Short mmCIF file of C-alpha atoms and ligand atoms in Angstrom, two decimals:
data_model
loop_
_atom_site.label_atom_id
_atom_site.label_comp_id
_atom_site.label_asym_id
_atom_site.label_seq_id
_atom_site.Cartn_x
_atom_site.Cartn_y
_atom_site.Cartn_z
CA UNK A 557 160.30 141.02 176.98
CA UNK A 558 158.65 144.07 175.36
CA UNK A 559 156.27 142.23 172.44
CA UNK A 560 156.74 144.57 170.17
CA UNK A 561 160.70 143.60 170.20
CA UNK A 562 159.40 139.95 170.46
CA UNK A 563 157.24 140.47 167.28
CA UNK A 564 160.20 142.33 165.31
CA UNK A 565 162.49 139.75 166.58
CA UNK A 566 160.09 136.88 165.14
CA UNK A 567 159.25 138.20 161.96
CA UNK A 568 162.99 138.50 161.46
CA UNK A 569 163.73 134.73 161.93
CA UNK A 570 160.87 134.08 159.50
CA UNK A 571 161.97 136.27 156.91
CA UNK A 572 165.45 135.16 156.89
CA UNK A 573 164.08 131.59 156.94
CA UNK A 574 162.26 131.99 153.95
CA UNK A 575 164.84 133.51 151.52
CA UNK A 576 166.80 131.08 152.47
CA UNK A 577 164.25 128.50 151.01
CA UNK A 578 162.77 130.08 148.20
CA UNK A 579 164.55 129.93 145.05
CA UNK A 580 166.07 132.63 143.76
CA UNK A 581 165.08 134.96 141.12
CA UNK A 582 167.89 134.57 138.65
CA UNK A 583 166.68 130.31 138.79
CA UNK A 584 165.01 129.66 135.77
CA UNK A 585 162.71 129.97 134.63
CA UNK A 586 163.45 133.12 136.24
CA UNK A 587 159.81 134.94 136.08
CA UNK A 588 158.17 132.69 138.30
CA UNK A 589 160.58 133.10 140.89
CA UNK A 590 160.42 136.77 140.94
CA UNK A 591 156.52 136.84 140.77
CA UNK A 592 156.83 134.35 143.96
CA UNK A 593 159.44 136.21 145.82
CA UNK A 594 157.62 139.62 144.60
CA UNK A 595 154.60 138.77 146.87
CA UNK A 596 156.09 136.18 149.87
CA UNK A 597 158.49 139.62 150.61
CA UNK A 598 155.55 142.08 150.26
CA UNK A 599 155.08 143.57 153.34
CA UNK A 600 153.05 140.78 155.07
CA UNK A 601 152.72 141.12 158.82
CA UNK A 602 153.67 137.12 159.09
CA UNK A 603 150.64 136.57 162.24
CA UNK A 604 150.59 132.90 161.06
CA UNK A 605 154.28 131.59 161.39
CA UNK A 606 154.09 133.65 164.40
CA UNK A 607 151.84 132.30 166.03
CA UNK A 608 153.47 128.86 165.22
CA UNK A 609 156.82 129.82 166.71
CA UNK A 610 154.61 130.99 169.59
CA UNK A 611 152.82 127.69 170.36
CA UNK A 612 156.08 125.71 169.64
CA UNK A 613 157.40 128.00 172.49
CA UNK A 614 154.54 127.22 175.00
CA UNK A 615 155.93 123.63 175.21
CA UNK A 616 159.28 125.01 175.36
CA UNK A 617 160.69 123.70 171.50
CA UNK A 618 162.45 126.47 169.75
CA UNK A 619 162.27 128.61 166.78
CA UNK A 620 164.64 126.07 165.21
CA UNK A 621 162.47 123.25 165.46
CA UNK A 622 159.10 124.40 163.37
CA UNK A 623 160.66 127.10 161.17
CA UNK A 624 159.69 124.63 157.97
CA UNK A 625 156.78 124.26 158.82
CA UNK A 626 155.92 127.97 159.90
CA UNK A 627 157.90 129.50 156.57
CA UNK A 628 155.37 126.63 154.64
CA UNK A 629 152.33 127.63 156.39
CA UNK A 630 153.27 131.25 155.46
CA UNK A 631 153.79 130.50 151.59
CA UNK A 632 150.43 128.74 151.34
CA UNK A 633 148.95 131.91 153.06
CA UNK A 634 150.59 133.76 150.18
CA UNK A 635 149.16 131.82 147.66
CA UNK A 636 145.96 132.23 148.61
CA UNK A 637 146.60 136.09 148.52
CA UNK A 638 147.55 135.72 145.02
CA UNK A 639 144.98 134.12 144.08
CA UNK A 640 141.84 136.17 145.75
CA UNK A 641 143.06 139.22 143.79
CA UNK A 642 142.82 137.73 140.46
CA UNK A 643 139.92 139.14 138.18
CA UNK A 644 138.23 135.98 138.52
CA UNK A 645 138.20 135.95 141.98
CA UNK A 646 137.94 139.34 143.88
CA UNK A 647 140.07 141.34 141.36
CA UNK A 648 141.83 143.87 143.27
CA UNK A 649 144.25 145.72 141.84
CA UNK A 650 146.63 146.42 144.76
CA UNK A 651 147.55 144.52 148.11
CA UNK A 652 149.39 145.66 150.91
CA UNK A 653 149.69 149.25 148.93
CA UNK A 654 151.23 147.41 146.09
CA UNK A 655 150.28 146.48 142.36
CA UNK A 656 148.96 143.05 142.91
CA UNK A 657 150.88 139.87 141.42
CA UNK A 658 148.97 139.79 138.15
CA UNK A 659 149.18 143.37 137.60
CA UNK A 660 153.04 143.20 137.57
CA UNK A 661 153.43 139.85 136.25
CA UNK A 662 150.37 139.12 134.47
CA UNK A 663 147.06 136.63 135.39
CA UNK A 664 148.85 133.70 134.28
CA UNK A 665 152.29 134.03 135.87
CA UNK A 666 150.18 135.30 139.11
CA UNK A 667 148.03 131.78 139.05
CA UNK A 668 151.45 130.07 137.97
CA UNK A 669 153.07 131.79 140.96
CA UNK A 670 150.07 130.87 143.29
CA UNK A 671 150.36 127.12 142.30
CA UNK A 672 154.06 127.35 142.74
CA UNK A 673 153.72 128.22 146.68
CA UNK A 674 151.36 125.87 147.55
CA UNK A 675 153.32 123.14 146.44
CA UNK A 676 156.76 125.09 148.18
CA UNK A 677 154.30 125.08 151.27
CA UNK A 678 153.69 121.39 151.44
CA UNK A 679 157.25 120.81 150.53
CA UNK A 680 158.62 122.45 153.21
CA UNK A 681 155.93 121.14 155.52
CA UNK A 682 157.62 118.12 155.06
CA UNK A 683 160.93 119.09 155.17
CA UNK A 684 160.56 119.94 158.70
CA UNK A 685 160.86 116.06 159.23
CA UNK A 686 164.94 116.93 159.27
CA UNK A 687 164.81 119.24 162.13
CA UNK A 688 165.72 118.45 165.13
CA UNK A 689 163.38 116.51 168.31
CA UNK A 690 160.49 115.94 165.02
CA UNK A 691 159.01 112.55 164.88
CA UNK A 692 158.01 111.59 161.24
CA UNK A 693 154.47 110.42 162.51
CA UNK A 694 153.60 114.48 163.35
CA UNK A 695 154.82 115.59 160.01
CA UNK A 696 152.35 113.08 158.66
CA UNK A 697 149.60 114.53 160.95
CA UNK A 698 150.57 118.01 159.95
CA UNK A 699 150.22 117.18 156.47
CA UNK A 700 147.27 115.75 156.89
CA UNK A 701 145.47 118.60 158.92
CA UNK A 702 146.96 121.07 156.02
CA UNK A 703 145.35 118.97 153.48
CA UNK A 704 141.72 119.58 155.50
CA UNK A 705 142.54 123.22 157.03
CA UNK A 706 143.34 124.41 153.35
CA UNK A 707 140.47 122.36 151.51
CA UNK A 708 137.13 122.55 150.04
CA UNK A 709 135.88 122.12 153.72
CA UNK A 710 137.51 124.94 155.30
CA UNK A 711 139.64 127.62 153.30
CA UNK A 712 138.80 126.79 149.75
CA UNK A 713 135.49 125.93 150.33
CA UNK A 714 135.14 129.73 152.22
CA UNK A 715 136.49 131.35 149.62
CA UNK A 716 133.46 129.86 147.50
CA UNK A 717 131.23 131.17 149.93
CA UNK A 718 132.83 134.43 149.61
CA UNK A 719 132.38 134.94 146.20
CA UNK A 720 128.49 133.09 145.91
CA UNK A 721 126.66 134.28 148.55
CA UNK A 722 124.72 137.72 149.09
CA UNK A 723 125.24 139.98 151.84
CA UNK A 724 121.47 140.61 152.37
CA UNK A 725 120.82 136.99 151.95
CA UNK A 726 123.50 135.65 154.79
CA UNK A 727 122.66 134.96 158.69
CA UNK A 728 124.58 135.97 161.80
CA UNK A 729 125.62 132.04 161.86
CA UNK A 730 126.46 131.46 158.16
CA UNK A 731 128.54 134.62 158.38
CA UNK A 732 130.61 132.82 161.23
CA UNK A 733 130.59 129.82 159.47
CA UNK A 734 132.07 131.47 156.06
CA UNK A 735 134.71 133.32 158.76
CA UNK A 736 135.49 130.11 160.60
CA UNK A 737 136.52 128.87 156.83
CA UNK A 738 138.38 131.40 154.71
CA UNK A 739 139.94 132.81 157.91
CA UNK A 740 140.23 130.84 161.05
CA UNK A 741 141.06 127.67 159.40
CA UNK A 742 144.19 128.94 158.32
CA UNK A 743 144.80 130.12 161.49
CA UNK A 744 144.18 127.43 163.32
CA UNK A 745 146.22 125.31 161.02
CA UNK A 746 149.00 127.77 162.40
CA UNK A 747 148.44 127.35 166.19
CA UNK A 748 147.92 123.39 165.72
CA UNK A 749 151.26 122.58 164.02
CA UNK A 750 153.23 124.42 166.62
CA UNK A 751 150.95 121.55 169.11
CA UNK A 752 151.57 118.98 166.63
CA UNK A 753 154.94 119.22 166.19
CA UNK A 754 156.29 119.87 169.72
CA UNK A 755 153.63 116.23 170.60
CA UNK A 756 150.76 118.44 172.49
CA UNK A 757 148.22 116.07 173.80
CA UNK A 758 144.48 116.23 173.36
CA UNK A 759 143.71 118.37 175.52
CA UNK A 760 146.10 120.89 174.94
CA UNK A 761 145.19 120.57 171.21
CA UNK A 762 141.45 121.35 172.06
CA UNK A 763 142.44 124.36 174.18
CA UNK A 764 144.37 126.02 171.81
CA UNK A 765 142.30 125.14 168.51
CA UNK A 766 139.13 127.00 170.73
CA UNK A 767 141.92 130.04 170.91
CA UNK A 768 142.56 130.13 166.91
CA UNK A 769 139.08 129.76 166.05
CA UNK A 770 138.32 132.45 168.29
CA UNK A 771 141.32 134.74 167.26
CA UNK A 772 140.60 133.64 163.54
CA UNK A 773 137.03 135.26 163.72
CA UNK A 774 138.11 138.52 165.37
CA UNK A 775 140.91 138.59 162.83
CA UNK A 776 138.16 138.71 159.83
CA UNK A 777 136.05 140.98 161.94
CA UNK A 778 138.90 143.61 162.76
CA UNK A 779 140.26 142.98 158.74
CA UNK A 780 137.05 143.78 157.25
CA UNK A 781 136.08 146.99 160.10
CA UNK A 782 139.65 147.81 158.81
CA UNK A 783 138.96 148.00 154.80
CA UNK A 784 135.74 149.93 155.67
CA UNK A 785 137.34 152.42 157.50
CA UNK A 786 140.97 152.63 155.34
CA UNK A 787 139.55 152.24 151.74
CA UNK A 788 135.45 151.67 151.61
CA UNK A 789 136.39 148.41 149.77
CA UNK A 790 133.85 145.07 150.16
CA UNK A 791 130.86 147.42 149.76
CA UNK A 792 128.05 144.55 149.05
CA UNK A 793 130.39 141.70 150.13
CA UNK A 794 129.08 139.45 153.11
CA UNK A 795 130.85 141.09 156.27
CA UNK A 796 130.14 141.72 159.74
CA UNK A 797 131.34 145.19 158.93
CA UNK A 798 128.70 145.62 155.98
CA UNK A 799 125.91 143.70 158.07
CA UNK A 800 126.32 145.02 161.21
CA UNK A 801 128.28 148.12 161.19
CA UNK A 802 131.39 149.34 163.26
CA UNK A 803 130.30 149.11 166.69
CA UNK A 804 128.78 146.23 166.66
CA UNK A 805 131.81 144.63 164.81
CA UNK A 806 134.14 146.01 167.86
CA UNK A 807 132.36 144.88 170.30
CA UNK A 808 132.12 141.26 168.66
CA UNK A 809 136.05 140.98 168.11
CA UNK A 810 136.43 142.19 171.87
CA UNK A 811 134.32 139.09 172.96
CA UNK A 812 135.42 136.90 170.99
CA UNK A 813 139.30 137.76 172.02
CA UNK A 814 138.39 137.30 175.19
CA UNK A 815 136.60 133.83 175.06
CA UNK A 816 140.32 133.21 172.90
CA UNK A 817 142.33 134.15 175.78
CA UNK A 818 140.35 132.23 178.50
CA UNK A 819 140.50 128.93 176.49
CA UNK A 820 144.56 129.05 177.57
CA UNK A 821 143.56 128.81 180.97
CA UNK A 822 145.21 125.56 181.34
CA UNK A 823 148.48 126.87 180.22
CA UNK A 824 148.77 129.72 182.76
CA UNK A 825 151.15 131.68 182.72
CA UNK A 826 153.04 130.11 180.14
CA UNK A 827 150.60 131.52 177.43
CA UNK A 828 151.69 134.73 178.03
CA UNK A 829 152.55 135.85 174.56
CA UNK A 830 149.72 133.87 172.70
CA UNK A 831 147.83 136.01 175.09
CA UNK A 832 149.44 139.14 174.31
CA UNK A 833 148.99 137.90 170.19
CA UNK A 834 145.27 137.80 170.53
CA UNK A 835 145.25 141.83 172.00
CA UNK A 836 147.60 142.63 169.12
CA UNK A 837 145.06 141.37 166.62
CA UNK A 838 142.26 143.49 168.09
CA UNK A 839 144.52 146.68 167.79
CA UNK A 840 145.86 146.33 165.14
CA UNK A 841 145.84 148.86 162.37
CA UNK A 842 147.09 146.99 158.88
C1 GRG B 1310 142.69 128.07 144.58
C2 GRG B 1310 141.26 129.79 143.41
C3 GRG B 1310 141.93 129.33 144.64
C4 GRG B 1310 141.87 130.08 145.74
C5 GRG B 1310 142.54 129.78 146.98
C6 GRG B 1310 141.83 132.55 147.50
C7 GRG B 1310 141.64 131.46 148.48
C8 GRG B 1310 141.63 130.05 148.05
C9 GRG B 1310 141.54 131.71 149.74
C10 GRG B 1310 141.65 133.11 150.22
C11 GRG B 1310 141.11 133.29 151.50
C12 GRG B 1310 141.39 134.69 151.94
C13 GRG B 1310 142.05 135.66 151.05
C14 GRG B 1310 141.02 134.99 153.17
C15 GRG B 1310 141.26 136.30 153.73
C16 GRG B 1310 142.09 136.16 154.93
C17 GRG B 1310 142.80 137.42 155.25
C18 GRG B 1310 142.16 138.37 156.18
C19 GRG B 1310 143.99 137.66 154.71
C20 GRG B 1310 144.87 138.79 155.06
O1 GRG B 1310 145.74 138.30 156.05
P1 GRG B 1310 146.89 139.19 156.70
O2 GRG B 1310 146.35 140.52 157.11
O3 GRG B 1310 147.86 139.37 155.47
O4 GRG B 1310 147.55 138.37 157.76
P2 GRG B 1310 149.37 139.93 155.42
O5 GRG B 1310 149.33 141.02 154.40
O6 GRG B 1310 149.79 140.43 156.77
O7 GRG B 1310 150.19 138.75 154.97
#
């Protein structure tokens, strides 16, 4: 199948899926719902329930089976969008092209809003308990691994990096290690509960958490060379972009997309289109 189709197609399923779950904006109270909806149905490109459908699909479970889980994984990605534009955090005034959350809602609706779909995210996490072929013992694991992938440890805890440490002060491997954190994690978390859900043993899970680290980095390393070149934003912020400069940076996510893709080895030629995922992310232009 063309992917282009087979991303269209995807991000279709998802989108129905989730405004289907979220409430809608006439529930009271009413504002919070619209500030929620405002930035889950913002324009986001949806790579991480993607790539959840996608690994679901490498052991052969359908879209129907990890949809919850996906459209939750998405909603804590959302929230964490939310929140990184606040004026306490990175204070950007516009995402995706848009007025950001708290400049159309206002910084405490936006935080409200924020706190709203990470608890949505967990919820539905577990909801995906009631669909079909899902043993109650992976939803546990999934929650689990959310509870880590999202934490002080890995997303949270790079986020702090972000926003403490100095660009001239940072090294090659504490810049990976803040990427592996406020990006990859996430990412991972997205490729892992596709394996988690549809029972992916050990080895398998290894395999395909070396892929969304891998992807995760070149993600941060193409979104960064991306601001630079788009908007000049992150000017003083610890990047690869900022440290290293363009070339360098393209070079990087090349290699590291193509350790990603040779860590599927053991899934042949059904990794196909997790394949094809990790060349989207390096060309990629939003
Ligand atoms: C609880 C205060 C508090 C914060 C939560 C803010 C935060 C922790 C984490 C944010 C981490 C972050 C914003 C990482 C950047 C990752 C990144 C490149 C996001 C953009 O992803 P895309 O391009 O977004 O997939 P779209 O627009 O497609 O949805």
């Amino acid at each position: 199948m063309n992917f282009k189709k087979y991303l269209e197609g995807n991000k279709n399923i998802i989108e129905m899926a989730l405004d289907d779950y979220l409430p809608s904006e006439e529930k009271p109270p009413s504002i919070i719902h619209k500030a929620m909806r405002y930035s889950v149905f913002g324009g986001g490109k949806r790579i991480r329930p993607i790539l959840t459908l996608a690994t679901a699909e490498l052991f052969e479970r359908d879209a129907e089976s990890v949809i919850k889980a996906a459209c939750g994984i998405e909603l804590i990605h959302t929230f964490s969008l939310i929140h990184d534009d606040l004026p306490c955090i990175d204070n950007d005034d516009f995402r995706r092209g848009k007025p950001s959350n708290h400049k159309v809602f206002g910084e405490a609706i936006a935080l409200l809003a924020g706190d709203a779909l990470l608890v949505y995210g967990f919820d539905l996490i577990i909801k995906n308990s009631e669909l079909k072929g899902i043993k109650k013992q992976s939803i546990l694991k999934l929650i689990k691994e959310t509870s880590f992938y999202i934490g002080t440890e890995n997303m949270l805890g790079g986020q702090v990096e972000d926003i403490t440490l100095k660009s001239e002060n940072i090294t090659k491997e504490g810049l990976n290690n803040l990427y592996m954190k406020k990006t990859a994690a996430l990412i991972c978390l997205s490729i892992r509960a596709g394996a988690i859900l549809s029972d992916a043993n050990q080895r398998q899970l290894k395999a395909l958490t070396k892929y969304g680290e891998n992807i995760g980095l070149a993600f941060q390393i193409v979104d960064d060379m991306l601001d630079i070149m788009q908007d000049q934003r992150n000017m003083g912020k610890p990047t690869y972009a900022n440290k290293y400069g363009i070339k360098e940076s393209k070079s990087e996510s090349e290699r590291l997309i193509k350790v990603a893709k040779d860590s599927l080895k053991i899934f042949g030629k059904k990794a196909e289109t997790l394949r094809s995922l990790a060349d989207y992310l390096l060309t990629r232009r939003k």
